[in-house]
Amino acid sequence: MVYVTGVGLVNVDRHYDKSTRRLAFEASTAALESSMAEGVDFIIVASSISYLHEPQLDLASYIASSMGLRGVRSITVECGEASGLAAVMTAKALIDSGQASRVLVVGVDKLSEYPSWRVYKNLSLLYDTESDAFYSIGLGGIAGLLMRLYMNVYNVDRLTLAYWPALMHQNAKANPYAMLRFAITPEKVLEAQPVAEPLTLLDTFPLGDGAAALVLEGKASRGVLAEIVDVESATGYQSIALSDDPLKIESLEVAYGRLVERTGMGSVDVVELHDSFTITGILILETLRFTERGKAAEAVAQGVFSVGGEGPVVNPSGGLKARGHPIGATGVYQVAEVALQLAGEFPGLKVDGARSGLVVSINAMGSSSYVAYMRAVG
Amino acid sequence: MALMPERGAGIHGWGVYIPRFRIPMQEIAREWGWPDHQWRALGMMEKAVAGPDEDSTTMGLEASLNAIRRAGVNPKDIGAVFFGTESKPYAVKPSATIIAEAIGATPLTMASDLEFACRAASEGIKASIGLVTSGMVKYALVIGSDTAQANPGDVLEFTASSGAAAFIIGSSKGSAAVFEGSSTYVTDTPDFWRREGSPYPRHGEGFTGEPAYFAHIIGAVRGLMDKLGLKPSDFNYAVFHQPNGRFPLKVGEMLGFKPEQLKLGLVTPMIGNTYNGSALIGLARILDYAKPGERILVAPFGSGAGSDAYSLIVTDVVEEKRGRAPLVDDYINDKISIPYSVYAKFRELIRVVRE
Amino acid sequence: MGEWSSARVWRSRVYRYRLIAGRCRSCGRAHYPPANACPYCGSRDLDEVELPRVGRLISYSVVYATPFEDRDRSPVVIGLIDLGIARLVAEVVDVKPGDLRVGDRVEAVFRRIAVDGNTGLIVYGIKFRPVRVG
Ligand SMILES: [Zn+2]
């Protein structure tokens, strides 16, 4: 049993004036202040692309030292886009095992450091460099071909799929930490510049910098925001080409199955999931069986996952699409956002009365998947 | 008559590769302010352009695979790989090893890149005949492949193109065409050259003609006919190096060949001058159609300068091999037209500054 | 940028040049590129099989968001290709993207995959293109 006792979020943006360490410091400080914790046993840094954008090995040690935590135990966790939730899983394991009682988890990454073409190249390394990323897949090559496959297999038109980014932008409007806080129409998505046809710039995340931090504790006496009941994960195929059913994220199905089995969880009230591209969000909804296969886009368009819809409210933060996706930090944002929702303190679009939440973070198209089940306390 | 060791060798497989992209002559003329008369006089229509991810090695490998398909040989039985080119992707590092590896002939094989302007591969054929007839190797693979360079705006730009031809040479037994004899004629003649480090070749314009192209091909072909006691009318087909659409017709005429003998092997008007592939793609096209018993003259030429003339007799095996790989005409007809701007980008006439 | 070391290019040359896939002796399934264990059943009892060079295009994307070094061939088409006994993701070349259709027959071609800066190695491998010959 692990409790979230503090969260710290930096708004996702182009923070040209702030280094990786500075962003990590700001999020950490905010989290520590909000938890009123005095000292932590461990700092776990979730960071992925910083290794290429502001190169530093053994990042956690240097971040710890730079924020005056000399002597603390430190670990860097790198699991691509899923680094943040992997770090939370690591923290929970340390607390559950008794090796730590209070852990600071901070996720940080910067995407504004270089021109987009270089960022695209670096982001392609999230995919398998021995297969898919051996070729010039750029930003979204794999997502684009899966989107076309999805449209062909299920006979879903492009406009229906554009309701996802439109919903994400709508949700992000009230989120002070979101990078894109403006509404768009589904039609606008189709008119946007093509990135990896059939997907456009508005089907994917903005290139922003961010950091998010959590204070996690095993025994919480005061200021508990939410409880992390369990975190599970699974690895998947190296390439979508190896899967007989590339429209299902196998690693996520396995991880989610494990989570359900271990926690006995039923339906949840709020979900923060990994919509790196429109198609990723749709495939995650279907892999989790929130809708039938081939029906998620239509369900999104019908408002099933909006506030007041029949389904859980999905990505009230605006998701990766509109909040932003600072790669290694994203999972930490998601846990923080769900914790704030469950505490009734989320400063953006609120899910009133939410008692349970799910966080889904995956790398690439499911090289690995992480899921967390969270509950309100009291 | 002199002993002709060539008769122990023959062509077991032939194959070509011509890139899909074509630039019409009008595009080049319009870009550089040439009158249409200029390219019409060269007997040209369009030329083949290698894509941005192609080079002499990639094209040479595709041609080799086609030759191996026709030959039906085990690549492990290929004991020599000769790669003739004047557009090496690496200044130092063989392409022949890449091709040998990609076809599965490594490691117990010879492999080397040869350089003699457009005639390097032809000399590879001659070396292969020697290796095969001596029993030193069972089969040899000879590749002629070029992504020919021309200084933008130079008249050479109308013709310098991309393509490759490859041949599996082995014992005359079971081959599709048997070598009857050969003759080589070489002098030091500076008609066309490219210095180390220079991106484009220079040429002597008219000087590339009489003292170079014509003198050397005529020398080699007459030498061959003298050796074999043959006259032009004894050949069903003749194919010469074809730097443009006009020179081969003229040299044929000077030697006493009729246009009908030259027609099948003349590919430059449709695809341009593929340099090391030039006469050899023409030879491959003849093998695509020739009947058993027919006699072929092939005479590549390379600046600098030299020419080889070979006489080949087609066997009845030719027909069963033909369908095992795409024909030269399949490649000629498979095309996508591109404007000058795309050609310039593909051939790096527009230089992108990389990190 | 010096990202292609000699050793790395050399190690993978055979299966890159010749479409050599791994095949599991336990479950019989093939996978490309060859892995250390079968991705389907985990068996380490593997042998090699050369994949067919002609297949079908299952899906594709036309990628405009490419790294600068690939700008000379942008947009890059990335395809999911079915070779019968195995599928793979690869670049699809020699086609105007608008002419491409799902279900098209595609054939393997040997191409430059990457050119490492101005002085580094040229990396070769297999791409695919629509079949138009024969
Ligand atoms: Zn298996």
Short mmCIF file of C-alpha atoms in Angstrom, two decimals, chain A residues 117-118 120-122 124-125 128-132 134-150 152 194-199 237-246, chain C residues 1 3-4 8 15-16 29-35 39-40 58-70 73 76 78-80 87-91 97 102 113 123-127:
data_model
loop_
_atom_site.label_atom_id
_atom_site.label_comp_id
_atom_site.label_asym_id
_atom_site.label_seq_id
_atom_site.Cartn_x
_atom_site.Cartn_y
_atom_site.Cartn_z
CA TRP A 117 13.75 17.10 -37.24
CA ARG A 118 16.33 16.11 -34.68
CA TYR A 120 11.83 13.23 -34.45
CA LYS A 121 14.98 11.22 -35.04
CA ASN A 122 15.62 10.86 -31.34
CA SER A 124 12.18 7.21 -33.25
CA LEU A 125 14.65 5.48 -30.89
CA ASP A 128 13.12 -1.02 -31.94
CA THR A 129 16.27 0.12 -33.73
CA GLU A 130 16.83 -3.43 -35.00
CA SER A 131 13.49 -3.58 -36.79
CA ASP A 132 10.99 -0.73 -37.16
CA PHE A 134 16.12 0.67 -38.52
CA TYR A 135 14.17 2.62 -41.13
CA SER A 136 13.34 6.31 -41.17
CA ILE A 137 10.03 6.07 -39.30
CA GLY A 138 10.31 9.70 -38.17
CA LEU A 139 7.60 10.88 -35.85
CA GLY A 140 4.56 8.68 -36.22
CA GLY A 141 5.46 6.34 -39.06
CA ILE A 142 4.30 3.31 -37.11
CA ALA A 143 1.28 5.09 -35.64
CA GLY A 144 0.31 6.32 -39.10
CA LEU A 145 0.30 2.87 -40.64
CA LEU A 146 -1.64 1.46 -37.68
CA MET A 147 -4.18 4.26 -38.11
CA ARG A 148 -4.64 3.36 -41.77
CA LEU A 149 -4.91 -0.31 -40.84
CA TYR A 150 -7.53 0.53 -38.20
CA ASN A 152 -9.48 -0.22 -43.23
CA PRO A 194 0.33 15.86 -42.35
CA VAL A 195 2.92 14.30 -40.07
CA ALA A 196 2.63 10.64 -41.00
CA GLU A 197 -0.39 10.21 -43.23
CA PRO A 198 -3.12 9.59 -42.42
CA LEU A 199 -2.26 11.26 -39.11
CA TYR A 237 6.65 -7.54 -29.15
CA GLN A 238 9.67 -5.64 -30.47
CA SER A 239 7.76 -4.70 -33.59
CA ILE A 240 4.13 -4.42 -34.58
CA ALA A 241 5.11 -6.69 -37.47
CA LEU A 242 5.53 -9.62 -35.08
CA SER A 243 1.99 -9.34 -33.76
CA ASP A 244 -0.81 -11.26 -35.43
CA ASP A 245 -3.17 -8.56 -34.21
CA PRO A 246 -1.30 -5.26 -34.25
CA MET C 1 26.95 11.93 -36.23
CA GLU C 3 26.07 6.59 -34.80
CA TRP C 4 26.86 3.64 -37.05
CA ARG C 8 27.35 -2.73 -35.45
CA TYR C 15 20.41 -10.74 -42.31
CA ARG C 16 20.20 -7.14 -43.50
CA ARG C 29 7.06 -19.62 -36.68
CA ALA C 30 9.47 -17.20 -38.39
CA HIS C 31 10.48 -13.75 -37.20
CA TYR C 32 12.58 -10.95 -38.66
CA PRO C 33 15.18 -9.86 -37.78
CA PRO C 34 16.48 -13.03 -36.12
CA ALA C 35 16.24 -12.82 -32.33
CA PRO C 39 9.16 -14.10 -29.84
CA TYR C 40 6.13 -16.40 -29.85
CA ILE C 58 -0.83 -4.57 -45.41
CA SER C 59 -0.73 -0.88 -44.51
CA TYR C 60 1.51 2.14 -44.86
CA SER C 61 2.12 5.67 -43.70
CA VAL C 62 3.52 8.61 -45.64
CA VAL C 63 5.90 10.25 -43.20
CA TYR C 64 6.66 13.93 -43.54
CA ALA C 65 8.12 14.36 -40.05
CA THR C 66 11.46 12.87 -41.01
CA PRO C 67 14.97 13.58 -39.74
CA PHE C 68 16.85 16.12 -41.82
CA GLU C 69 19.27 13.58 -43.24
CA ASP C 70 16.33 11.85 -44.95
CA ARG C 73 13.70 11.27 -50.00
CA VAL C 76 9.28 8.53 -46.60
CA ILE C 78 6.80 3.18 -44.14
CA GLY C 79 4.98 -0.05 -44.89
CA LEU C 80 3.81 -3.12 -43.00
CA ARG C 87 5.76 -9.77 -41.61
CA LEU C 88 8.06 -6.83 -41.34
CA VAL C 89 8.10 -3.06 -41.30
CA ALA C 90 10.22 -1.46 -44.00
CA GLU C 91 10.54 1.57 -46.17
CA PRO C 97 2.88 7.96 -52.44
CA VAL C 102 -3.08 -1.36 -49.55
CA ILE C 113 19.48 2.65 -45.44
CA VAL C 123 24.61 1.30 -44.35
CA TYR C 124 22.89 -1.05 -46.79
CA GLY C 125 19.80 -3.17 -46.37
CA ILE C 126 16.49 -4.19 -47.83
CA LYS C 127 13.60 -1.91 -48.71
#
